[in-house]
CSV table of C-alpha atoms and ligand atoms in Angstrom, one decimal:
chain,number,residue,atom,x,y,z
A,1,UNK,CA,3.8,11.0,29.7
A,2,UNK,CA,3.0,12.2,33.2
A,3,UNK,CA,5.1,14.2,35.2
A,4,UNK,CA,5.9,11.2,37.6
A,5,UNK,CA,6.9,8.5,34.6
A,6,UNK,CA,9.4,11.2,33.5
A,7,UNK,CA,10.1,11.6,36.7
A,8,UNK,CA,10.9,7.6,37.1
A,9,UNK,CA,12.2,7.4,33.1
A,10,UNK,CA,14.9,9.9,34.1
A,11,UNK,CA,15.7,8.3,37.6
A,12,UNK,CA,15.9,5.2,35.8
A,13,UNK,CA,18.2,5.9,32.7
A,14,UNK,CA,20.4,7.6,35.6
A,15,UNK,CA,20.3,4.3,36.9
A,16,UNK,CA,18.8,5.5,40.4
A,17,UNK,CA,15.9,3.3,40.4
A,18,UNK,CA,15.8,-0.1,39.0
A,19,UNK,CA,14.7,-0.7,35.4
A,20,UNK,CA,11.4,-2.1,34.9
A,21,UNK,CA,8.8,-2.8,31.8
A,22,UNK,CA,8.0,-5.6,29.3
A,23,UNK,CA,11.5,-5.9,27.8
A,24,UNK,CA,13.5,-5.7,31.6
A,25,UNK,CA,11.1,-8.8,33.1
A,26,UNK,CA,11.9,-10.6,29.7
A,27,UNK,CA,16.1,-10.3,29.8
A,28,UNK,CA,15.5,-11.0,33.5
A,29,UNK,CA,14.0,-14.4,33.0
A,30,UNK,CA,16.8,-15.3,30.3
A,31,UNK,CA,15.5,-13.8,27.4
A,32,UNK,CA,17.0,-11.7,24.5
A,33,UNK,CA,13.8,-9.5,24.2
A,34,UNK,CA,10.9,-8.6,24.3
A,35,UNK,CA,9.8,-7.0,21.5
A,36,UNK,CA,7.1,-5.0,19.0
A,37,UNK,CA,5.8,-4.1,15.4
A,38,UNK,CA,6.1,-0.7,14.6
A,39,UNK,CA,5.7,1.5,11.5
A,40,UNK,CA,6.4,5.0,10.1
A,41,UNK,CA,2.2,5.7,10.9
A,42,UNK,CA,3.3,5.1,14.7
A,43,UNK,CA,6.5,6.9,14.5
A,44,UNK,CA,4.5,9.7,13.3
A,45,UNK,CA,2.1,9.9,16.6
A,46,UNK,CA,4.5,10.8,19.1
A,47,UNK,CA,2.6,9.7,22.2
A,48,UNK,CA,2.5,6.5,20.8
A,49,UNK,CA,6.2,6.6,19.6
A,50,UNK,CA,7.8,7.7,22.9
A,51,UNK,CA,5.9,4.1,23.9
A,52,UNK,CA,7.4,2.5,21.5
A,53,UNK,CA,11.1,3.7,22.1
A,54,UNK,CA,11.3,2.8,25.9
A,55,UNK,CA,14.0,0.0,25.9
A,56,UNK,CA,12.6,-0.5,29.5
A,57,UNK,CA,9.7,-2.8,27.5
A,58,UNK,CA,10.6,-3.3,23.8
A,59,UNK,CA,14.1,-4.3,22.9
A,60,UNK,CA,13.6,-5.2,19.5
A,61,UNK,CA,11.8,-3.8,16.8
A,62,UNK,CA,9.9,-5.1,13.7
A,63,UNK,CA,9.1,-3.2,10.6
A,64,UNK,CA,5.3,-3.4,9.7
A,65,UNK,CA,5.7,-3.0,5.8
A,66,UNK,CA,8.7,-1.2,5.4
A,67,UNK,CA,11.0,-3.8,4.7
A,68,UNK,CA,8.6,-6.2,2.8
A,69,UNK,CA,9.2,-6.3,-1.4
A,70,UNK,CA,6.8,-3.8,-2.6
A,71,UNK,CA,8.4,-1.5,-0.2
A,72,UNK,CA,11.9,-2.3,-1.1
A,73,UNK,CA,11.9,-3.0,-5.0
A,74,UNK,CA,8.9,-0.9,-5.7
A,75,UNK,CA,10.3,-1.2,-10.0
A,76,UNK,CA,12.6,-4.0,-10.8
A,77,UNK,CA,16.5,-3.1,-9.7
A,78,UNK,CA,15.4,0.1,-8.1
A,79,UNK,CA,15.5,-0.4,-3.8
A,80,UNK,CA,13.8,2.2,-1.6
A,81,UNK,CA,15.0,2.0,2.0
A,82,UNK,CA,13.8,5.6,3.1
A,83,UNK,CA,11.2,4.4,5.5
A,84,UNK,CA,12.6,1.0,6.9
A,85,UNK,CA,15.4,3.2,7.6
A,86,UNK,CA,14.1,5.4,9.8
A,87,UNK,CA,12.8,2.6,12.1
A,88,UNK,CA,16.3,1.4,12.1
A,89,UNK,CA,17.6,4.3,13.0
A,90,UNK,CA,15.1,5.0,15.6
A,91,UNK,CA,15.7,1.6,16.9
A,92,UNK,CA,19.8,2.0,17.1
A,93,UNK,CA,19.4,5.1,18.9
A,94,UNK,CA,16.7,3.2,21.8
A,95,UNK,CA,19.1,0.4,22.2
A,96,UNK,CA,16.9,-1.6,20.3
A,97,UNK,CA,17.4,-5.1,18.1
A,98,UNK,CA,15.5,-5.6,14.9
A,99,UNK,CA,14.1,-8.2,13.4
A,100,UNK,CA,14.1,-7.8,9.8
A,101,UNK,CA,10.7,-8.7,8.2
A,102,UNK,CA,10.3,-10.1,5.0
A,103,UNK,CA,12.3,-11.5,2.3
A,104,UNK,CA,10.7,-14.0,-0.2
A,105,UNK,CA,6.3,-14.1,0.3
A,106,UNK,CA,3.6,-14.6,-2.0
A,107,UNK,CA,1.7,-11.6,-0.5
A,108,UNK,CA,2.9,-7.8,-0.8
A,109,UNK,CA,4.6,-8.3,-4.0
A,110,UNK,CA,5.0,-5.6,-6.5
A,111,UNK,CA,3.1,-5.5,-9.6
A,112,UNK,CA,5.8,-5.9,-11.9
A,113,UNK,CA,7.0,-8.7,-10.4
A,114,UNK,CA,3.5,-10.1,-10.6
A,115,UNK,CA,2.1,-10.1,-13.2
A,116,UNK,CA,6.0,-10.1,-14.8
A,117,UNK,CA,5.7,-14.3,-16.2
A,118,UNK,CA,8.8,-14.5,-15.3
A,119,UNK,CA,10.5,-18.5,-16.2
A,120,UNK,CA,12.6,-20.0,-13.7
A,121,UNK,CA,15.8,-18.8,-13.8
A,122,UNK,CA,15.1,-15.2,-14.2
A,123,UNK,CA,12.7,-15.1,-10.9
A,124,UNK,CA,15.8,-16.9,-9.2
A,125,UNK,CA,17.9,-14.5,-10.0
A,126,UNK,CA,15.4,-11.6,-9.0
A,127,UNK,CA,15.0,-13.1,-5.9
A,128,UNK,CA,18.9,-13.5,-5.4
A,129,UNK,CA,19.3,-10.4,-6.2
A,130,UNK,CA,16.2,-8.7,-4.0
A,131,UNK,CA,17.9,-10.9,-1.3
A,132,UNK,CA,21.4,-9.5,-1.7
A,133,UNK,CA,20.5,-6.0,-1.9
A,134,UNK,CA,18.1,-5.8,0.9
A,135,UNK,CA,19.9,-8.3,3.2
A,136,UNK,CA,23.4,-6.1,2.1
A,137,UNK,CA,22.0,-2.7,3.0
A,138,UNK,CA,21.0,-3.7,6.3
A,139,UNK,CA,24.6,-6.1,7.2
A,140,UNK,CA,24.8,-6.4,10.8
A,141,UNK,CA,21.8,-4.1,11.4
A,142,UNK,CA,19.6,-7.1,11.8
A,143,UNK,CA,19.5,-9.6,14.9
A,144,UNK,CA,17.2,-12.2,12.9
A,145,UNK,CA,15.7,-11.8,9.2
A,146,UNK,CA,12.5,-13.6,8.2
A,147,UNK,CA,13.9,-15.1,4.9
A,148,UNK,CA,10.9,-16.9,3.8
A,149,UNK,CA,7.2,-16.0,4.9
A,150,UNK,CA,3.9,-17.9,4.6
A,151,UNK,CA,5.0,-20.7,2.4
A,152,UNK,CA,2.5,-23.1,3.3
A,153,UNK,CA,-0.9,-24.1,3.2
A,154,UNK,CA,-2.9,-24.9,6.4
A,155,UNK,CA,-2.6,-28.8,5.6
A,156,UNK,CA,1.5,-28.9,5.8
A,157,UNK,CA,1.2,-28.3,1.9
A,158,UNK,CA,3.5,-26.1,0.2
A,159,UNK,CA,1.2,-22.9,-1.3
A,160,UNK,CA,1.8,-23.6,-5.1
A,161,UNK,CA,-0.2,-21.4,-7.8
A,162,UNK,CA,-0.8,-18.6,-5.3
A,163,UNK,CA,3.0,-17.8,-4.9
A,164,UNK,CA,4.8,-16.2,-8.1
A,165,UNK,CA,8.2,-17.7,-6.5
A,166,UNK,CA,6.4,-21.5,-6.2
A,167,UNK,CA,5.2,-21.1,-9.6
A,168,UNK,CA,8.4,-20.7,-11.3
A,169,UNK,CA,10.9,-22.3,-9.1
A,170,UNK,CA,9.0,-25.0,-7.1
A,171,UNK,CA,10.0,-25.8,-3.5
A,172,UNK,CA,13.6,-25.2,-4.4
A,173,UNK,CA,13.0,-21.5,-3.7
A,174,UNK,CA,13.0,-21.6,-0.1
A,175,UNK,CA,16.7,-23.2,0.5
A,176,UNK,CA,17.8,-20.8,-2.7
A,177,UNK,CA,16.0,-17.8,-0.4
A,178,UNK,CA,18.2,-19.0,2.7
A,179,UNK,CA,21.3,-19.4,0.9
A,180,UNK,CA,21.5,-16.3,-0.1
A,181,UNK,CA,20.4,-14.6,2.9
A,182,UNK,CA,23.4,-16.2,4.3
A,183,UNK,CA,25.7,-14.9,1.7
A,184,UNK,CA,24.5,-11.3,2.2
A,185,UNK,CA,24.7,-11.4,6.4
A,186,UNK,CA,26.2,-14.9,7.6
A,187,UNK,CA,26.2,-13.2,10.9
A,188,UNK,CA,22.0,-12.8,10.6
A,189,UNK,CA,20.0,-15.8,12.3
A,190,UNK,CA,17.8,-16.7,9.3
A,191,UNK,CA,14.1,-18.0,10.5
A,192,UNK,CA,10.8,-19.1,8.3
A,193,UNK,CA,7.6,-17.5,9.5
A,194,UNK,CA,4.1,-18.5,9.7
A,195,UNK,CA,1.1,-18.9,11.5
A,196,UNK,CA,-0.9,-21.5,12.6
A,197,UNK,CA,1.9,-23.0,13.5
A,198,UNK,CA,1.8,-22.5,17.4
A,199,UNK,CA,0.4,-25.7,18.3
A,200,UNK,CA,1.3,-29.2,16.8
A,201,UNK,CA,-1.0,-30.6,14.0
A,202,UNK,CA,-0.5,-30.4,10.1
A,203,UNK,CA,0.8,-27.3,9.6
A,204,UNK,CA,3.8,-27.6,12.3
A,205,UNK,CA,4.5,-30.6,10.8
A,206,UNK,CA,4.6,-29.4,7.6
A,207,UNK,CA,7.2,-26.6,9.0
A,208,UNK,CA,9.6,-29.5,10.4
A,209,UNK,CA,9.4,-30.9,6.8
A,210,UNK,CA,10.5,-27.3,5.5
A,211,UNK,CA,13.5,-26.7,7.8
A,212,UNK,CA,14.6,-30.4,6.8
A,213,UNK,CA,14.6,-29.6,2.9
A,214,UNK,CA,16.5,-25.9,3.7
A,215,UNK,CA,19.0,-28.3,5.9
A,216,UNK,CA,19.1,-31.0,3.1
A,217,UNK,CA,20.4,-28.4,0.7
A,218,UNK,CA,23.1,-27.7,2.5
A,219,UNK,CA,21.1,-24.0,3.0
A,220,UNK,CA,21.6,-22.6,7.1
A,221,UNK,CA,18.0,-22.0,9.1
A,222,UNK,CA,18.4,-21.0,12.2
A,223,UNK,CA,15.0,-20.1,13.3
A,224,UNK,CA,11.3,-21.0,13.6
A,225,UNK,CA,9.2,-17.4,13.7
A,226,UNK,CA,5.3,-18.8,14.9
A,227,UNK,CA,3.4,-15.7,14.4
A,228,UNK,CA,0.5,-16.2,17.0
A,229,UNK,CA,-2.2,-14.1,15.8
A,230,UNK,CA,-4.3,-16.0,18.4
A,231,UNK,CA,-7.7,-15.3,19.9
A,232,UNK,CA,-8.7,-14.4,23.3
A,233,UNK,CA,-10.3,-17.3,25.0
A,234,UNK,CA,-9.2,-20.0,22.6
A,235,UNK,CA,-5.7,-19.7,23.8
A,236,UNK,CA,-5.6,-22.9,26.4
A,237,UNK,CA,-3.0,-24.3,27.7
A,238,UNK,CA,0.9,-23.6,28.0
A,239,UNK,CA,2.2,-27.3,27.5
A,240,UNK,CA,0.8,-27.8,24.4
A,241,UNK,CA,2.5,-24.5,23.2
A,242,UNK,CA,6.4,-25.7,24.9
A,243,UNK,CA,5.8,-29.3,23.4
A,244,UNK,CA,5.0,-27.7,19.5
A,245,UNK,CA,8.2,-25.8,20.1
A,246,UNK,CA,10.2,-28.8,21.7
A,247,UNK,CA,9.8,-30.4,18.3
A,248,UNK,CA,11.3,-27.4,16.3
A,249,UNK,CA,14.1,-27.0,18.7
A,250,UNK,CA,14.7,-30.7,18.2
A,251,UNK,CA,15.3,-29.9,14.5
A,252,UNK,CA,18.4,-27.7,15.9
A,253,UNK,CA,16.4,-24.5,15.5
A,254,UNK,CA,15.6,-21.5,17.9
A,255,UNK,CA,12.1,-20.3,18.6
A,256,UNK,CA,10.0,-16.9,19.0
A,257,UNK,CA,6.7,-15.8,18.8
A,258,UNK,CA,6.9,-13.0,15.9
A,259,UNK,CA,3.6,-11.4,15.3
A,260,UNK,CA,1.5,-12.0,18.8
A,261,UNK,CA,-1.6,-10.4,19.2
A,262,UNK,CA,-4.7,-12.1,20.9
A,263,UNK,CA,-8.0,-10.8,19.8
A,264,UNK,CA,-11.0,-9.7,21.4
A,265,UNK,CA,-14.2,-8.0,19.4
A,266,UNK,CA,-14.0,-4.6,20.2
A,267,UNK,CA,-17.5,-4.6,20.6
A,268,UNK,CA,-17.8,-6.6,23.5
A,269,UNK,CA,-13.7,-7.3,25.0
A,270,UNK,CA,-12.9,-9.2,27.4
A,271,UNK,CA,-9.9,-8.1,28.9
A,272,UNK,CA,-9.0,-10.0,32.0
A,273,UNK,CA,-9.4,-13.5,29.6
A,274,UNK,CA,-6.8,-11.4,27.4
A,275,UNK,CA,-4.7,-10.8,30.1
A,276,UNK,CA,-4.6,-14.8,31.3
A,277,UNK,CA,-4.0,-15.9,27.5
A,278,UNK,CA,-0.7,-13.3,27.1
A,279,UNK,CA,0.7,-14.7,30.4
A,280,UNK,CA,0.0,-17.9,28.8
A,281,UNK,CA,2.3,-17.4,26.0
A,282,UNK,CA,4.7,-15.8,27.9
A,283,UNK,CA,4.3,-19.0,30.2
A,284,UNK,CA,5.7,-21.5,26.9
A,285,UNK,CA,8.2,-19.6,25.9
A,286,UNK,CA,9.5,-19.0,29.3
A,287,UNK,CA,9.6,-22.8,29.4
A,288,UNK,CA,11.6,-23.2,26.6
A,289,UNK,CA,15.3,-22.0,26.6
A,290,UNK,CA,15.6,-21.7,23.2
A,291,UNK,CA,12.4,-19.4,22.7
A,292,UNK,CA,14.6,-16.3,21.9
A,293,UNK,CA,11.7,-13.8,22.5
A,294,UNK,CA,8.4,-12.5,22.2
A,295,UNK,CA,7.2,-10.0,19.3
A,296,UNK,CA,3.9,-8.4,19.7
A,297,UNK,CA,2.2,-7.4,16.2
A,298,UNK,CA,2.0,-3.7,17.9
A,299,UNK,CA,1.3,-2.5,20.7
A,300,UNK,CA,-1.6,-0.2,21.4
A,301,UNK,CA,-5.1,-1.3,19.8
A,302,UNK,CA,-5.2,1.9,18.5
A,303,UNK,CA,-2.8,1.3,15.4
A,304,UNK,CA,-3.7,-3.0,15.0
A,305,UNK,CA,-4.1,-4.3,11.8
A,306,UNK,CA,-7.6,-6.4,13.3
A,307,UNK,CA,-10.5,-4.9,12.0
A,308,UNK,CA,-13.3,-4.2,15.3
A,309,UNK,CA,-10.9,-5.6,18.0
A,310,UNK,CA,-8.7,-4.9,20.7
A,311,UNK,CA,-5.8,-7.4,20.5
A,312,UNK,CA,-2.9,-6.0,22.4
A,313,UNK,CA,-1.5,-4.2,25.2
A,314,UNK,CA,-2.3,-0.4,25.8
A,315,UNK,CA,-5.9,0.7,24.7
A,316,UNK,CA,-6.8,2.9,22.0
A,317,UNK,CA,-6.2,6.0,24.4
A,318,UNK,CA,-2.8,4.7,24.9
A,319,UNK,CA,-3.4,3.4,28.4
A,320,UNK,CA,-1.8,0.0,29.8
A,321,UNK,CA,-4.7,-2.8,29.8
A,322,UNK,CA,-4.7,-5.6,32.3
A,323,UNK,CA,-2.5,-7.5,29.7
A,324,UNK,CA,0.4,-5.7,31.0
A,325,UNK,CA,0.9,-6.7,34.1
A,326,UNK,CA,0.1,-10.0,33.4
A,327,UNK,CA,2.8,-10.2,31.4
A,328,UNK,CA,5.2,-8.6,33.3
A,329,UNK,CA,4.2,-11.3,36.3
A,330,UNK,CA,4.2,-13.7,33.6
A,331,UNK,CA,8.3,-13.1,33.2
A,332,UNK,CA,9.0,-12.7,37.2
A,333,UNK,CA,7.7,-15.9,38.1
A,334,UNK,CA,7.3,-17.5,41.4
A,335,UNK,CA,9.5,-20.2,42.8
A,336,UNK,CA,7.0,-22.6,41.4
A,337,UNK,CA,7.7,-21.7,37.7
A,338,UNK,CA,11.3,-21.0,37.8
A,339,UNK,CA,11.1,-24.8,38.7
A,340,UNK,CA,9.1,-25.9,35.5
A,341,UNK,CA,11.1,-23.7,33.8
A,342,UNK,CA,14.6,-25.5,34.3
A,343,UNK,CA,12.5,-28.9,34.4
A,344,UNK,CA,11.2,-28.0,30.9
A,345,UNK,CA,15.0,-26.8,30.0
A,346,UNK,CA,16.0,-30.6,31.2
A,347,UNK,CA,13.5,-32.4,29.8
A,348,UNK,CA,14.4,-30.3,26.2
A,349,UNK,CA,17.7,-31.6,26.6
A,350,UNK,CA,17.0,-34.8,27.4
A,351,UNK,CA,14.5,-35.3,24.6
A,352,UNK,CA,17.4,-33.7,22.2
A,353,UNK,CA,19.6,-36.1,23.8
A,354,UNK,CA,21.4,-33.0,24.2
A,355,UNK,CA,24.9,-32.0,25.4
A,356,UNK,CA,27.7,-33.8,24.3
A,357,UNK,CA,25.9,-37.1,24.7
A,358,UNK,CA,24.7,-37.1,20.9
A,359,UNK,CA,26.0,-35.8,17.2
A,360,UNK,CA,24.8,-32.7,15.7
A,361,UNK,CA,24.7,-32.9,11.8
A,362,UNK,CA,26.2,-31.0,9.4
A,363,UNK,CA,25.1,-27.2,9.1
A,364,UNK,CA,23.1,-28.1,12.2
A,365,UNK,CA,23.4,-26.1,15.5
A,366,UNK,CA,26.1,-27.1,18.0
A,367,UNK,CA,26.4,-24.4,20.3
A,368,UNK,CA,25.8,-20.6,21.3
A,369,UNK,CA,24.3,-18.9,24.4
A,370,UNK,CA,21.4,-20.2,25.6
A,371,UNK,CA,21.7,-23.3,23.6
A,372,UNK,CA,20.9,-27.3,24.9
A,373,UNK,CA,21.3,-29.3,22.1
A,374,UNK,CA,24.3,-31.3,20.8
A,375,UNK,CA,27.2,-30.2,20.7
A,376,UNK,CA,29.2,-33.3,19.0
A,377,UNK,CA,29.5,-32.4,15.5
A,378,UNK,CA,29.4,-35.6,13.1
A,379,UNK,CA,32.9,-36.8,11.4
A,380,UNK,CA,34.4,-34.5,8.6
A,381,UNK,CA,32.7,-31.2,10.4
A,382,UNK,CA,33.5,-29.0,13.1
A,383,UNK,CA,31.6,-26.8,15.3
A,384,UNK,CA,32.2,-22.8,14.0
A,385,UNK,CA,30.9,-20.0,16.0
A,386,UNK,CA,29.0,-17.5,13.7
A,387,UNK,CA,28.4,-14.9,16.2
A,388,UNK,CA,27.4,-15.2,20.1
A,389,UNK,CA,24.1,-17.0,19.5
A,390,UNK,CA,25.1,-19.6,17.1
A,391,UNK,CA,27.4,-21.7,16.5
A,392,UNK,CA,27.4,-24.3,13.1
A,393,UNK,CA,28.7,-28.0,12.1
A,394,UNK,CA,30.8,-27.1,9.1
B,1,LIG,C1,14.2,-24.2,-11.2
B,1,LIG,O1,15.6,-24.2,-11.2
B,1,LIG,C2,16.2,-24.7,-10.0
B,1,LIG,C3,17.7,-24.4,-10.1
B,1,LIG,O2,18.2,-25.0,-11.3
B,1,LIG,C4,15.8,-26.1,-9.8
B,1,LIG,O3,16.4,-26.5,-8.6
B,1,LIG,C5,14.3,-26.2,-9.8
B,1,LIG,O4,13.9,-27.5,-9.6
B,1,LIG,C6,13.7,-25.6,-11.0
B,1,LIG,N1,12.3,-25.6,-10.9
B,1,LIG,C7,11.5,-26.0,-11.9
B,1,LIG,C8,10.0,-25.9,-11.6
B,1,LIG,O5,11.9,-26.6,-12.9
């Protein structure tokens, strides 16, 4: 830090200059953060760490691997938290949100689970009770949880003999997953993740198809978590991005971008195409009101998971790129796109058939800040708030 960003950090938490960064342009524009990946490697550098604690441009926090199952159930019925929960605890103390990250994936699975040939009922009940342990520890500690990573294949398909929990349970996994997720923090909003899934084609559709079967288990999902590992110059335009998540919201589902990074080879970067594309994203989600928020996949390209690129937002010397600013103009707006933005928010509505001009459906959405769709609930159901966000026909 230099001695004039103490200088303004210290004015700032004394609330003597106005607030500024990522995270302040992102509540400004209606958002509930902005928000980044960290891990114990980055907690560990402390230049990069006092980065990653300013509230002023990440108010939320993801664990890289610390909360994923090898990490958590390293042996069968034995949990290890010691890492996630220092991220936590960092996080609480920056007046930070986390989103938990992840329950039930193919990838990142212990051994013993495996290679375990388990039959059906007994991976259902390792799963449960994964679920209810990790989801337990961390009650209330956890805005959103990623219940069910990765589970398709890039043509909609579900992934089948490369997931244990596919193998043994079939597709009923995934509204088992979110059922008991829901047991063990009703208060969490529970989301599937994936990528590829940023723009419409086969793969969002085959996402719709998954938050119908959760819903026609009676299971809650609350969330649609697009990942956007995207790539510098192949980014395009906004509109297709706000009319791929018009079609979740539709469903009765919020939004966010989870894992964004935009790659450039580090061989030859080009930032300023970098910059445009991040304002791009920022630009959809801006548009939509029920895009919660924006998680990058880290922050500095000196700690990214990319191999020979420079995908995010401070360099490898821990200096802001061009990105940054972009994205903090990309929140404050102009008169022009605050108007898109509230046209977009209409036009959501309208294509909901929002308000209480239509009938939500049982264990659908029917209300919570920030929230356009119906708010009817059909007969034999009423509308129950589960916490400030979100609100349930049940
Ligand atoms: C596994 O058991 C569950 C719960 O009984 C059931 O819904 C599912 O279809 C079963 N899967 C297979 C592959 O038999």
């Amino acid at each position: 830090m230099t001695l004039k960003s103490i200088l303004l950090a210290s004015l700032a938490s004394a609330g003597l200059v106005a607030a500024d960064g990522l995270n302040a342009r992102a509540q400004a524009a209606g958002k509930k953060y902005f928000g980044t990946e960290i891990s114990t490697t980055v907690m560990a550098d402390s230049s990069a760490n006092n980065i990653a604690k300013n509230s002023q441009d990440f108010g939320q926090v993801t664990c890289e691997n610390e909360m994923k199952f090898d990490a958590t159930e390293p042996s069968r019925g034995v949990f290890s938290y010691t890492n996630a929960d220092k991220i936590v605890a960092q996080a609480q103390a920056s007046g930070q949100i986390m989103r938990c990250h992840a329950l039930v994936w193919h990838s990142q699975v212990p051994t013993w689970l495996k290679n375990g040939g388990f039959d059906n009922a007994t991976m259902i009940s390792i799963m449960k009770n994964h679920i209810a342990n990790v989801v337990g520890h961390y009650k209330g500690k956890c805005y959103a949880w990623d219940v069910v990573n990765e589970a398709l294949n890039e043509d909609g398909s579900y992934r089948t003999t490369d997931s244990v929990w596919y193998s043994a349970i079939g597709p009923a996994y995934i509204p088992i997953a979110f059922a008991a997720a829901a047991a063990a923090d009703p208060a969490a909003k529970l989301y599937y993740n994936d990528y590829n899934i940023e723009k419409s084609g086969s793969k969002a559709t085959g996402v719709q198809n998954l938050v119908k079967l959760v819903k026609s288990y009676g299971a809650p999902i609350h969330g649609v978590g697009m990942q956007a590992h995207l790539t510098t110059g192949q980014v395009g335009a906004a509109s297709q991005y706000v009319s791929n998540m018009q079609a979740y919201v539709n469903l009765g589902v919020e939004v966010a971008y989870t894992e964004l990074d935009i790659q450039t080879p580090s061989s030859s970067p080009n930032f300023a195409q970098q910059a445009t594309d991040f304002a791009t994203m920022v630009s959809a989600c801006k548009q939509v009101s029920a895009c919660v928020g924006i998680t990058t996949w880290g922050f500095t390209d000196k700690y990214t998971w990319i191999s020979n690129s420079y995908p995010l937002i401070w360099d490898t010397s821990l200096q802001k790129k061009a990105a940054y600013n972009a994205i903090l103009n990309a929140w404050s707006g102009t008169a022009a796109s605050t108007t898109t933005s509230s046209a977009a928010a209409a036009t959501s509505t309208a294509a909901s058939g929002g308000g209480s001009g239509c009938t939500a459906a049982k264990y659908v959405q029917c209300g919570g800040q920030g929230y356009t769709g119906c708010t009817n609930c059909v007969a034999g159901t009423t509308c129950q708030a589960t916490n400030n966000y979100y609100s349930q026909c049940v």
